[in-house]
Coordinates of C-alpha atoms and ligand atoms in Angstrom, one line a residue:
M1 CA -12.4 23.6 -49.1
C2 CA -11.5 25.8 -52.2
G3 CA -9.6 29.1 -51.8
I4 CA -9.8 32.4 -53.8
V5 CA -6.8 35.1 -53.9
A6 CA -7.5 38.5 -55.9
C7 CA -5.4 41.6 -56.1
C8 CA -4.7 44.5 -58.1
G9 CA -2.3 47.3 -58.1
S10 CA 1.7 47.8 -59.3
D11 CA 2.8 45.2 -57.1
N12 CA 4.5 41.4 -58.7
I13 CA 0.8 40.0 -59.3
P14 CA 2.0 36.4 -59.9
Q15 CA 3.7 36.4 -56.8
L16 CA 1.1 38.1 -54.6
L17 CA -1.1 35.2 -55.9
L18 CA 0.8 32.4 -55.6
N19 CA 2.2 33.1 -52.2
G20 CA -1.5 33.5 -51.3
L21 CA -2.9 30.3 -52.2
A22 CA 0.1 28.8 -50.6
H23 CA -1.0 30.1 -47.2
L24 CA -4.4 28.5 -48.4
E25 CA -2.9 25.0 -49.3
Y26 CA -4.0 23.9 -45.7
R27 CA -7.7 24.1 -46.8
G28 CA -7.2 21.1 -49.2
Y29 CA -8.0 21.0 -52.4
D30 CA -7.0 19.0 -55.5
S31 CA -5.7 21.3 -58.3
A32 CA -5.3 25.2 -58.7
G33 CA -4.5 27.8 -61.1
I34 CA -4.2 31.7 -61.4
A35 CA -5.2 34.3 -64.4
V36 CA -3.9 37.5 -64.7
I37 CA -4.0 40.6 -67.4
D38 CA -1.3 40.9 -69.3
N39 CA -1.4 43.9 -70.0
E40 CA 1.3 43.9 -72.8
E41 CA -0.1 41.4 -75.2
G42 CA -3.6 42.6 -74.4
R43 CA -4.9 39.1 -73.1
L44 CA -5.8 36.8 -70.4
R45 CA -2.8 34.8 -69.5
V46 CA -4.4 31.6 -67.2
V47 CA -2.2 28.8 -65.9
K48 CA -4.0 25.8 -64.2
R49 CA -2.5 22.1 -62.3
L50 CA -3.4 19.5 -61.3
R51 CA -2.1 18.3 -57.5
Q52 CA 0.0 15.7 -57.8
S53 CA 1.0 13.4 -54.6
D54 CA 4.4 13.7 -55.0
R55 CA 5.0 17.6 -55.2
G56 CA 4.0 20.6 -53.1
M57 CA 1.1 22.3 -55.5
I58 CA 1.5 25.6 -55.5
D59 CA 5.6 25.3 -56.4
L60 CA 4.2 23.2 -59.0
L61 CA 2.2 26.0 -60.6
R62 CA 4.7 28.6 -59.8
E63 CA 7.4 26.7 -62.2
A64 CA 4.6 26.1 -64.9
A65 CA 3.6 29.8 -64.2
A66 CA 7.3 30.7 -64.7
A67 CA 8.0 28.4 -67.9
E68 CA 4.9 30.4 -69.3
G69 CA 5.9 33.9 -68.8
I70 CA 3.7 34.5 -65.9
D71 CA 5.9 35.9 -63.3
E72 CA 7.6 39.1 -62.2
A73 CA 8.4 40.4 -65.6
I74 CA 4.7 40.2 -67.0
S75 CA 2.9 43.7 -67.2
A76 CA -0.2 42.8 -64.9
R77 CA -2.0 44.6 -62.3
A78 CA -4.8 42.4 -61.5
G79 CA -5.0 38.6 -61.4
I80 CA -7.3 36.2 -59.4
G81 CA -6.1 32.5 -58.1
H82 CA -7.6 29.4 -56.7
T83 CA -7.4 26.4 -54.9
R84 CA -10.5 23.8 -55.9
W85 CA -11.8 21.0 -54.1
A86 CA -13.9 19.1 -56.3
T87 CA -17.4 19.2 -56.0
H88 CA -19.4 19.6 -59.5
G89 CA -17.1 17.6 -61.6
A90 CA -13.8 15.4 -61.1
P91 CA -10.5 17.0 -59.9
S92 CA -8.7 17.7 -63.6
V93 CA -7.3 20.9 -65.5
A94 CA -10.8 21.3 -67.1
N95 CA -12.3 21.8 -64.2
A96 CA -10.0 23.8 -62.2
H97 CA -10.8 27.9 -62.0
P98 CA -9.8 29.9 -63.4
H99 CA -12.5 29.7 -65.9
L100 CA -12.8 31.7 -69.2
D101 CA -16.3 33.0 -70.7
C102 CA -16.3 32.1 -75.0
E103 CA -14.4 34.9 -75.9
G104 CA -11.3 34.8 -73.3
R105 CA -12.3 38.2 -71.7
I106 CA -13.6 37.1 -68.5
A107 CA -11.9 35.4 -65.7
V108 CA -13.7 33.8 -62.9
V109 CA -12.7 31.9 -59.5
H110 CA -15.7 30.2 -57.3
N111 CA -16.1 29.0 -53.8
G112 CA -19.3 27.3 -53.1
I113 CA -21.8 25.8 -55.1
I114 CA -24.7 27.4 -57.5
E115 CA -27.4 25.0 -57.1
N116 CA -29.3 26.4 -59.9
H117 CA -26.8 25.6 -62.1
A118 CA -28.0 22.7 -64.2
R119 CA -31.0 25.0 -65.4
L120 CA -29.1 27.9 -66.0
K121 CA -27.0 25.9 -68.1
A122 CA -29.8 24.5 -70.0
E123 CA -30.3 28.2 -70.9
L124 CA -27.0 29.4 -71.8
V125 CA -26.2 26.5 -74.2
E126 CA -29.3 27.4 -75.6
E127 CA -28.4 30.8 -76.4
G128 CA -25.2 29.4 -77.9
H129 CA -22.5 29.4 -75.1
C130 CA -19.8 27.0 -74.8
F131 CA -19.3 25.2 -71.7
K132 CA -15.5 23.4 -71.6
S133 CA -16.3 22.0 -68.2
Q134 CA -18.1 20.0 -65.6
T135 CA -18.5 22.5 -63.1
D136 CA -21.2 24.5 -61.7
T137 CA -18.9 27.6 -61.8
E138 CA -18.9 28.0 -65.5
V139 CA -22.4 29.2 -65.7
V140 CA -21.2 32.4 -63.3
I141 CA -18.8 33.2 -66.5
H142 CA -20.9 32.9 -69.5
L143 CA -24.2 35.0 -67.6
L144 CA -21.4 37.5 -66.9
E145 CA -20.7 37.4 -70.4
K146 CA -24.3 37.9 -71.6
Y147 CA -25.0 40.4 -69.2
Y148 CA -21.4 42.6 -69.7
D149 CA -23.1 43.0 -73.6
Q150 CA -26.2 43.9 -72.6
A151 CA -25.2 46.3 -69.9
D152 CA -22.9 48.1 -72.6
G153 CA -19.8 47.1 -70.7
D154 CA -20.9 47.9 -67.3
L155 CA -18.7 45.6 -65.3
V156 CA -20.6 46.1 -61.6
E157 CA -23.9 46.1 -63.3
S158 CA -23.3 42.8 -65.1
V159 CA -21.8 41.6 -62.0
R160 CA -25.3 42.5 -60.1
R161 CA -27.3 40.9 -63.0
T162 CA -25.6 37.8 -62.9
V163 CA -25.4 37.3 -58.9
A164 CA -29.9 38.0 -59.0
Q165 CA -29.7 34.9 -61.1
L166 CA -27.8 33.0 -58.5
S167 CA -29.0 30.3 -55.9
G168 CA -26.6 28.6 -53.4
S169 CA -23.6 29.5 -51.8
F170 CA -20.8 31.8 -53.6
A171 CA -17.5 33.5 -53.2
L172 CA -16.5 35.1 -56.6
A173 CA -13.4 37.1 -57.9
I174 CA -13.9 38.4 -61.2
L175 CA -11.1 39.4 -63.9
H176 CA -12.4 41.3 -67.1
L177 CA -9.9 42.3 -69.8
G178 CA -11.8 45.4 -70.3
H179 CA -10.7 46.7 -66.9
P180 CA -6.8 46.0 -66.6
D181 CA -7.2 47.8 -63.1
T182 CA -10.1 46.4 -61.7
I183 CA -10.8 43.0 -60.2
V184 CA -14.8 42.9 -58.6
V185 CA -15.9 40.2 -55.6
T186 CA -19.2 39.4 -54.1
R187 CA -20.0 36.7 -52.1
N188 CA -23.4 34.6 -50.3
D189 CA -22.5 32.2 -47.5
S190 CA -18.9 31.8 -48.2
P191 CA -16.3 33.7 -46.9
L192 CA -14.8 36.8 -48.3
V193 CA -11.7 39.5 -46.5
L194 CA -10.3 42.2 -48.3
G195 CA -7.8 44.8 -47.3
S196 CA -5.8 47.4 -48.7
Y197 CA -2.0 47.7 -49.2
E198 CA 0.8 49.8 -49.8
Y199 CA 0.8 48.7 -53.4
G200 CA -3.0 47.8 -53.9
S201 CA -5.9 46.0 -52.9
I202 CA -6.5 42.2 -52.1
A203 CA -8.7 40.1 -51.3
A204 CA -9.4 36.3 -50.6
S205 CA -11.3 33.5 -48.8
D206 CA -9.3 32.7 -45.7
T207 CA -7.0 35.6 -43.9
P208 CA -3.6 33.7 -44.1
A209 CA -3.8 34.7 -47.9
I210 CA -3.4 38.6 -46.9
I211 CA -2.3 38.6 -43.7
G212 CA 1.4 39.6 -45.1
Y213 CA -0.3 42.6 -46.8
T214 CA -2.6 44.0 -44.6
R215 CA -3.9 43.1 -40.8
D216 CA -7.0 45.8 -41.4
V217 CA -9.5 44.1 -43.2
S218 CA -13.2 44.1 -44.2
Y219 CA -16.0 41.6 -45.0
L220 CA -18.6 41.6 -47.1
G221 CA -22.4 40.8 -46.1
N222 CA -24.2 38.3 -48.4
R223 CA -24.8 39.4 -51.8
D224 CA -22.6 42.3 -51.1
L225 CA -20.3 43.5 -53.9
A226 CA -16.9 45.1 -53.8
V227 CA -15.1 46.9 -56.5
L228 CA -10.9 46.5 -56.0
H229 CA -8.9 48.9 -57.7
G230 CA -5.3 49.0 -58.2
D231 CA -4.7 52.9 -56.2
G232 CA -6.0 50.6 -53.0
Q233 CA -9.3 51.8 -53.3
I234 CA -12.4 50.0 -52.5
E235 CA -15.7 50.7 -52.8
C236 CA -18.5 48.2 -51.4
Y237 CA -22.3 47.9 -52.5
D238 CA -24.9 46.6 -50.7
P239 CA -27.3 44.5 -52.1
A240 CA -29.6 47.2 -53.1
G241 CA -26.5 48.8 -54.9
E242 CA -26.1 51.4 -51.9
L243 CA -22.2 52.5 -51.6
Y244 CA -21.2 51.8 -48.4
V245 CA -18.0 52.1 -46.0
P246 CA -17.2 48.9 -44.5
N247 CA -15.8 48.2 -40.5
I248 CA -12.2 47.9 -40.2
Y249 CA -11.2 44.8 -38.1
H250 CA -7.4 44.8 -37.0
I251 CA -6.2 41.0 -37.1
E252 CA -4.3 40.5 -33.9
W253 CA -2.1 37.2 -35.2
D254 CA 0.4 37.6 -37.7
I255 CA 2.2 35.7 -40.4
E256 CA 4.3 33.9 -38.2
E257 CA 1.0 32.1 -36.8
A258 CA 0.4 31.0 -40.3
E259 CA 3.7 29.0 -40.9
K260 CA 5.2 26.1 -38.9
G261 CA 8.0 27.9 -36.7
G262 CA 10.6 24.9 -36.8
Y263 CA 7.6 22.0 -35.9
P264 CA 7.7 19.3 -38.7
D265 CA 3.6 19.8 -39.2
F266 CA 1.0 22.6 -38.3
M267 CA -0.5 20.3 -36.4
L268 CA 2.0 19.6 -33.6
K269 CA 2.7 23.1 -33.6
E270 CA -1.0 23.8 -32.5
I271 CA -1.1 21.3 -30.1
F272 CA 1.9 23.0 -28.5
E273 CA 0.3 26.3 -28.4
Q274 CA -2.3 25.0 -26.0
P275 CA -1.2 26.1 -22.7
Q276 CA -1.2 29.7 -24.5
V277 CA -4.5 29.3 -26.0
V278 CA -6.1 28.4 -22.8
Q279 CA -4.5 31.2 -21.0
N280 CA -5.7 33.7 -23.3
T281 CA -9.3 32.4 -23.4
L282 CA -9.2 32.5 -19.6
A283 CA -8.2 35.8 -19.9
G284 CA -10.5 39.1 -18.7
R285 CA -13.1 36.2 -17.7
F286 CA -13.3 37.0 -14.0
D287 CA -13.7 40.1 -12.4
A288 CA -11.6 39.6 -9.1
Q289 CA -12.4 41.9 -7.2
A290 CA -16.1 41.5 -7.2
Q291 CA -15.1 37.6 -7.7
R292 CA -17.7 37.2 -10.7
L293 CA -17.5 36.1 -14.0
Q294 CA -18.3 37.9 -16.6
F295 CA -20.1 37.3 -20.0
D296 CA -21.1 41.0 -21.0
E297 CA -21.5 40.5 -24.6
L298 CA -23.8 37.9 -23.8
P299 CA -27.5 39.5 -24.6
L300 CA -29.2 38.0 -21.7
S301 CA -30.7 39.6 -18.8
P302 CA -31.1 38.2 -15.5
A303 CA -34.7 37.3 -16.4
D304 CA -34.0 36.2 -19.6
I305 CA -31.4 33.3 -17.8
A306 CA -33.6 32.5 -14.8
A307 CA -36.7 31.9 -17.7
I308 CA -34.4 29.3 -19.4
E309 CA -36.0 26.2 -19.6
R310 CA -33.4 24.0 -22.2
V311 CA -30.5 24.6 -23.8
Y312 CA -29.8 23.2 -27.3
I313 CA -26.1 23.3 -28.6
V314 CA -26.0 22.4 -32.1
A315 CA -22.2 21.6 -33.9
C316 CA -20.6 19.7 -36.2
G317 CA -17.4 17.2 -35.8
T318 CA -14.9 18.1 -33.4
S319 CA -17.5 21.1 -32.5
Y320 CA -20.1 18.9 -31.4
H321 CA -17.6 16.6 -29.2
A322 CA -17.2 19.8 -27.4
G323 CA -20.9 20.5 -27.1
L324 CA -21.1 17.1 -25.9
I325 CA -18.7 18.0 -22.8
A326 CA -20.6 21.3 -22.3
K327 CA -23.8 19.3 -21.9
N328 CA -22.3 17.6 -18.7
M329 CA -20.9 21.0 -17.7
I330 CA -24.0 22.9 -18.2
E331 CA -26.5 20.3 -16.5
N332 CA -23.8 19.7 -13.4
A333 CA -23.1 23.9 -12.8
A334 CA -26.1 25.4 -13.7
R335 CA -28.7 22.4 -13.9
L336 CA -30.3 22.9 -17.0
P337 CA -31.3 20.5 -18.9
V338 CA -29.0 20.5 -22.6
E339 CA -29.8 18.9 -25.7
V340 CA -26.8 18.4 -28.0
Q341 CA -27.6 17.6 -31.7
V342 CA -25.3 17.3 -34.7
A343 CA -25.9 20.7 -36.7
S344 CA -27.0 19.1 -40.2
E345 CA -29.8 17.0 -38.0
F346 CA -31.3 19.8 -35.9
R347 CA -33.6 21.6 -38.1
Y348 CA -35.5 18.3 -39.8
H349 CA -36.0 16.5 -36.2
N350 CA -38.5 19.5 -34.9
P351 CA -37.0 20.4 -32.0
I352 CA -38.7 21.9 -29.2
I353 CA -37.8 25.5 -29.0
N354 CA -39.0 28.6 -28.1
G355 CA -38.5 32.1 -26.4
N356 CA -37.3 30.4 -23.5
T357 CA -34.5 28.1 -25.2
L358 CA -31.0 29.4 -25.2
V359 CA -29.3 27.8 -28.5
I360 CA -25.7 27.7 -28.7
A361 CA -24.0 27.0 -31.8
I362 CA -20.4 25.6 -31.7
T363 CA -18.1 26.3 -34.7
Q364 CA -14.5 27.0 -35.1
S365 CA -14.5 28.5 -38.5
G366 CA -17.9 29.8 -38.0
E367 CA -18.7 29.0 -41.8
T368 CA -19.7 25.6 -41.4
A369 CA -23.0 25.5 -43.5
D370 CA -24.9 22.9 -41.5
T371 CA -24.4 25.0 -38.3
L372 CA -25.5 28.0 -39.9
E373 CA -28.5 26.6 -40.9
A374 CA -29.3 25.5 -38.1
V375 CA -28.8 29.0 -36.4
R376 CA -31.0 30.8 -39.0
M377 CA -33.8 28.3 -38.2
A378 CA -33.1 28.7 -34.3
R379 CA -33.6 32.5 -35.1
Q380 CA -36.8 32.1 -36.5
T381 CA -38.1 30.5 -33.3
G382 CA -37.3 33.4 -31.3
A383 CA -34.6 31.2 -29.4
H384 CA -31.5 33.1 -28.1
V385 CA -28.9 32.0 -30.4
I386 CA -25.4 32.5 -29.4
A387 CA -22.4 31.4 -31.3
V388 CA -19.0 30.4 -30.0
T389 CA -16.5 30.8 -32.2
N390 CA -13.1 31.4 -33.1
V391 CA -13.1 33.7 -36.2
V392 CA -14.0 37.1 -35.8
G393 CA -16.0 38.4 -39.1
S394 CA -17.2 35.1 -40.0
R395 CA -20.5 34.3 -41.3
I396 CA -21.8 33.1 -37.8
T397 CA -21.1 36.2 -36.4
A398 CA -23.5 38.2 -38.9
E399 CA -26.1 34.9 -38.3
A400 CA -26.3 34.3 -34.2
Q401 CA -27.3 37.2 -31.9
T402 CA -24.1 37.5 -30.5
S403 CA -20.5 35.6 -30.8
L404 CA -18.5 34.6 -28.1
F405 CA -15.0 34.1 -29.2
V406 CA -12.1 31.7 -28.2
K407 CA -8.4 32.7 -28.6
A408 CA -7.4 30.2 -30.7
N409 CA -6.0 32.4 -33.2
I410 CA -5.7 30.9 -36.4
E411 CA -5.7 27.4 -36.8
I412 CA -4.0 25.6 -40.0
A413 CA -4.2 22.0 -39.7
V414 CA -7.6 20.3 -40.8
A415 CA -7.9 18.2 -37.5
A416 CA -8.9 20.8 -35.0
T417 CA -6.7 20.7 -31.8
K418 CA -6.1 24.4 -29.8
S419 CA -9.7 25.7 -31.1
F420 CA -11.2 22.6 -29.5
L421 CA -9.4 23.0 -26.2
A422 CA -10.2 26.6 -26.5
Q423 CA -13.9 25.9 -26.9
L424 CA -13.7 23.6 -23.8
V425 CA -12.3 26.5 -21.6
L426 CA -14.9 29.1 -22.6
L427 CA -17.8 26.6 -22.1
S428 CA -16.7 25.6 -19.0
L429 CA -16.7 29.6 -17.8
L430 CA -20.0 30.0 -19.7
A431 CA -21.5 26.9 -17.7
L432 CA -20.4 28.5 -14.5
Y433 CA -21.4 32.0 -15.2
L434 CA -24.8 30.5 -15.9
A435 CA -24.7 29.0 -12.5
Q436 CA -23.9 32.2 -11.0
E437 CA -26.2 34.0 -12.7
L438 CA -28.9 31.8 -11.4
G439 CA -27.6 32.0 -7.7
L440 CA -26.3 28.5 -7.7
L441 CA -22.9 28.5 -6.6
T442 CA -21.6 31.2 -4.3
K443 CA -18.9 33.8 -5.0
R444 CA -16.2 31.5 -3.2
K445 CA -17.0 28.5 -5.2
I446 CA -16.7 30.6 -8.4
S447 CA -13.5 32.4 -7.5
K448 CA -12.2 28.6 -6.7
Y449 CA -13.4 27.0 -9.6
Y450 CA -12.0 29.7 -11.8
N451 CA -8.2 29.4 -9.9
E452 CA -8.6 25.7 -10.5
M453 CA -8.6 26.5 -14.2
C454 CA -5.9 28.7 -14.1
Q455 CA -4.0 26.0 -13.4
L456 CA -4.7 24.0 -16.9
P457 CA -2.0 26.0 -18.6
A458 CA 0.8 24.5 -16.9
Q459 CA -0.8 20.9 -16.4
I460 CA -1.3 21.4 -20.3
E461 CA 2.7 22.3 -20.1
S462 CA 3.4 19.2 -18.3
L463 CA 1.7 17.1 -20.3
L464 CA 3.9 18.4 -23.4
A465 CA 7.2 18.0 -21.4
E466 CA 9.4 15.1 -23.0
E467 CA 8.4 12.0 -20.2
S468 CA 5.1 12.8 -21.1
V469 CA 4.9 12.7 -25.0
S470 CA 7.7 9.8 -24.6
A471 CA 5.0 7.5 -23.1
V472 CA 2.4 8.6 -25.4
K473 CA 4.6 8.0 -28.1
A474 CA 5.6 4.6 -26.7
A475 CA 1.8 3.7 -26.4
A476 CA 1.0 4.7 -30.1
E477 CA 3.5 3.1 -31.7
A478 CA 2.2 -0.2 -29.9
C479 CA -1.1 0.4 -31.9
V480 CA -0.2 1.5 -35.1
H481 CA -0.7 -1.8 -37.1
A482 CA -3.8 -2.1 -35.4
H483 CA -7.2 -2.6 -37.9
T484 CA -9.0 -0.8 -35.2
A485 CA -9.2 0.9 -32.1
L486 CA -11.8 1.8 -29.5
F487 CA -11.7 4.3 -26.9
I488 CA -13.8 4.0 -23.8
G489 CA -14.9 5.9 -21.1
R490 CA -17.5 7.5 -18.9
G491 CA -19.3 10.5 -18.3
V492 CA -17.2 13.4 -19.4
G493 CA -14.8 10.9 -20.1
A494 CA -16.5 9.2 -22.4
S495 CA -16.9 12.4 -24.5
T496 CA -13.6 13.1 -24.4
C497 CA -13.2 9.7 -26.1
Y498 CA -15.5 10.6 -29.3
E499 CA -13.3 13.1 -29.8
G500 CA -10.3 11.0 -29.1
A501 CA -11.6 8.7 -31.7
L502 CA -12.4 11.2 -34.6
K503 CA -8.9 12.4 -34.1
L504 CA -7.2 9.0 -34.7
K505 CA -9.7 8.4 -37.5
E506 CA -9.6 11.9 -39.5
I507 CA -5.7 11.9 -39.7
S508 CA -4.4 8.2 -39.6
Y509 CA -7.1 6.3 -41.3
L510 CA -7.5 3.7 -39.2
H511 CA -10.7 2.5 -37.7
A512 CA -11.9 4.1 -34.3
E513 CA -14.9 3.7 -32.3
A514 CA -15.7 5.7 -28.7
L515 CA -18.4 4.4 -26.6
S516 CA -19.5 4.7 -23.1
A517 CA -17.3 1.9 -21.2
G518 CA -20.3 0.5 -19.7
E519 CA -21.8 -0.2 -23.5
I520 CA -18.9 -2.5 -24.8
K521 CA -20.1 -5.3 -23.2
H522 CA -23.4 -5.0 -25.1
G523 CA -21.6 -5.8 -28.5
T524 CA -18.6 -3.9 -29.3
I525 CA -16.8 -5.9 -27.3
A526 CA -16.9 -8.6 -30.2
L527 CA -14.3 -6.6 -31.9
I528 CA -11.7 -7.4 -29.4
D529 CA -9.3 -10.1 -31.1
P530 CA -7.1 -11.6 -28.8
D531 CA -4.6 -12.1 -31.9
Q532 CA -4.2 -8.5 -32.8
G533 CA -4.2 -7.4 -29.3
T534 CA -6.8 -4.6 -30.3
P535 CA -5.9 -1.4 -28.8
V536 CA -8.6 0.5 -26.0
V537 CA -7.6 3.6 -24.9
A538 CA -9.3 4.0 -21.5
V539 CA -10.1 7.4 -20.3
A540 CA -9.5 6.2 -16.4
L541 CA -9.0 9.1 -14.6
Q542 CA -9.9 9.6 -10.6
S543 CA -13.9 10.4 -10.8
A544 CA -17.0 9.1 -9.4
T545 CA -17.2 6.1 -11.7
Y546 CA -13.3 4.7 -11.4
D547 CA -14.1 1.7 -10.0
K548 CA -16.8 1.0 -12.7
M549 CA -14.1 1.5 -15.1
L550 CA -11.5 -0.5 -13.7
A551 CA -13.9 -3.0 -13.8
N552 CA -14.6 -2.6 -18.0
I553 CA -10.5 -2.5 -18.4
Q554 CA -10.9 -5.8 -16.9
E555 CA -13.6 -6.9 -19.3
V556 CA -11.5 -5.9 -22.3
K557 CA -8.2 -7.2 -21.0
A558 CA -9.5 -10.5 -20.4
R559 CA -10.6 -10.6 -23.8
G560 CA -7.2 -9.8 -25.4
A561 CA -7.1 -6.2 -25.7
R562 CA -4.1 -3.8 -25.4
V563 CA -5.2 -1.2 -23.2
I564 CA -3.9 2.1 -23.1
A565 CA -4.9 4.2 -19.8
L566 CA -4.8 7.9 -19.6
A567 CA -5.1 7.5 -15.4
T568 CA -4.6 10.2 -12.4
E569 CA -1.1 10.7 -11.1
G570 CA -0.4 8.9 -8.1
D571 CA -2.8 6.2 -9.0
E572 CA -0.8 2.7 -8.2
Q573 CA -4.0 0.2 -8.9
I574 CA -4.0 0.7 -12.7
T575 CA -0.6 0.1 -13.7
E576 CA -0.8 -3.8 -12.6
L577 CA -3.9 -4.0 -14.9
V578 CA -3.0 -2.0 -18.3
D579 CA 0.2 -2.6 -21.2
H580 CA 0.6 1.3 -21.3
V581 CA -0.1 4.2 -19.0
V582 CA 0.0 8.3 -19.8
W583 CA -0.3 10.1 -16.4
L584 CA -2.3 12.8 -16.2
P585 CA -2.2 15.8 -13.5
P586 CA -5.2 15.6 -10.9
V587 CA -7.8 17.7 -12.1
R588 CA -11.3 18.3 -11.2
E589 CA -13.5 15.6 -13.2
I590 CA -15.6 18.2 -14.8
I591 CA -12.6 19.8 -16.7
S592 CA -10.6 16.8 -16.9
P593 CA -11.4 16.8 -20.8
I594 CA -9.3 19.7 -21.3
T595 CA -6.2 17.6 -20.1
A596 CA -7.0 14.0 -21.7
S597 CA -7.9 15.8 -24.9
V598 CA -4.1 16.8 -25.2
V599 CA -3.1 13.3 -25.0
L600 CA -5.2 12.0 -27.0
Q601 CA -4.3 14.4 -30.0
L602 CA -0.8 13.7 -29.4
F603 CA -1.6 9.9 -29.5
A604 CA -3.4 10.0 -32.6
R605 CA -0.8 12.4 -34.7
H606 CA 1.9 10.1 -33.9
I607 CA 0.1 7.1 -35.2
A608 CA -0.4 9.1 -38.3
V609 CA 3.1 10.4 -38.5
C610 CA 4.3 6.7 -38.4
L611 CA 2.2 5.5 -40.5
G612 CA 3.5 8.4 -43.3
R613 CA 0.3 10.3 -43.4
D614 CA -0.1 14.0 -44.3
V615 CA -0.8 15.0 -40.9
D616 CA -1.9 18.7 -42.1
Q617 CA -4.3 17.9 -44.7
P618 CA -5.5 14.5 -44.4
R619 CA -7.3 12.8 -47.6
N620 CA -10.9 13.9 -48.1
L621 CA -11.3 16.4 -45.6
A622 CA -11.5 20.3 -45.8
K623 CA -10.6 22.9 -43.0
S624 CA -14.2 24.3 -43.3
V625 CA -17.2 22.5 -44.4
T626 CA -19.0 25.4 -46.5
V627 CA -21.3 23.0 -48.0
E628 CA -24.3 21.2 -46.5
Ligands
M6R1 O1 -15.1 24.8 -38.1 P1 -16.0 23.8 -37.5 O2 -16.2 23.7 -35.9 O3 -17.8 24.5 -37.7 O4 -15.9 22.8 -38.2 C1 -16.8 21.7 -37.5 C2 -16.3 20.3 -38.1 O5 -16.4 20.3 -39.4 C3 -14.6 20.3 -37.8 O6 -14.6 20.0 -36.3 C4 -13.4 18.7 -38.5 O7 -14.8 17.5 -37.7 C5 -12.7 18.9 -38.0 N1 -12.1 17.7 -38.9 C6 -12.4 18.3 -36.9 O8 -10.8 18.1 -36.8

């Protein structure tokens, strides 16, 4: 999705903007641009470029800016930058941000979608404004231009009047020639983070862009507005225009985490961070003395938990798959009925929900529009609504009653890996916690389960060791030229497969389909082509349904499939039946998705690498999907 950086102060403004945009590249984009106020020439200077497949976008923009003298030599104290992911209007230089008003006095960058742009544009055209792009964003500039004149040059007031006209989602950063030491930012349902540092103040749509300058940050509420000054002062106003002092949050991770650190891509780095992430997510959740799990931030009394009649999990993509796995965990441990819904459908299917329903919204980014809408709807019904997210200060944390944070730290690769594993760990603990509070598990059992989970970091380490990774690579290389790949499993194994197939699709662009192994003979088995040796990835770990899984493997094998099995160490039976085996350490079935997913991530990544794909920024995808 789009990215914003804005700063003012005595620093090298073009460099700061370009460095910030480079840290937002991971979000996915098709064009980029910056605008600064050239104080010497008394005009706005803008440079924009379209992404080219063979060049690093920000390097291209840096060269173009330098060629036009927009570099450290320029006398500028304020600037804004943007990476665009096209929604309204094709990727083109004309549609790239920043956009300027008719007179070239105002520059704006925008993330989100202005839903009423068509009506506003018609009115503004009628009033004589000249539009130069097909974007929804451009109405913002012309509104600002109009209100700035009406408000006698009061920039803040003109932004206020403009925002009052807008419906939809937006994060905006605004630069005005008449205010060379100021930037105004505002937002609605689109993230924005702000901070002061030694040489001024800075804002961005995502923390990596500013983490190199400050780790003490604030977040604006919906329709709040902030004025950034070159001396580092930031004034924040609520929608009623009241000045307020924002909370400051200290970011725990540092800039190194937003860099590859010797790995060829972020995805591999993030896969290898998983032992630590799992450990971090487990930490502090178990009181060894009392032998109890603790979720002190949950707003649920024992009576509330006892009264829960039903659990809904809402999420999208990989987070939805975490929800499918969590369903098994919660139903098994806490004996509560769980329904898992993709967030984009939840609002429209008239869910059976009341004050005794627990709604769990899972979202890595905390900014997914579909999930936010589902949460808003659930809150209106009086249900208990909790969020599971990775991002402190994200929108969901303001919308849900409470947020449970997974400890994955910043995730840069578009394909979710470590955040998914952290979600699984947190949701397993939550399932056990609910069981504990419902009196379904003894202290001894809770302690035993927790201790088993504490073995997971070492078990994941073993899967990341050379021998295991080589086995995954060998299996992956045999599948590189396939037309389609099938993933089969049973119970939690089937849910694990959904995520394995999604990972493969999104980064390799191979078609993949996951299904319950028992279902394959009811239709999908027709896809197995003996001439192609269609790959079938079978999650066949020791479990209650292991024998049935072996039968399903034989069915596909008999039709010419190439079978890659994920099997439990010591399983001699399976080697006879399949083409490739990747061994996994023995773990309790219910938490086996945590280890099995690591193998499936490596499998997908290796195929994508063999096919020469851009693993971190797959085509058509964005890291956080802030539009419905
Ligand atoms: O930030 P969220 O967890 O809400 O994101 C949901 C999906 O957009 C996300 O999981 C997506 O499917 C990723 N590309 C998965 O790798």
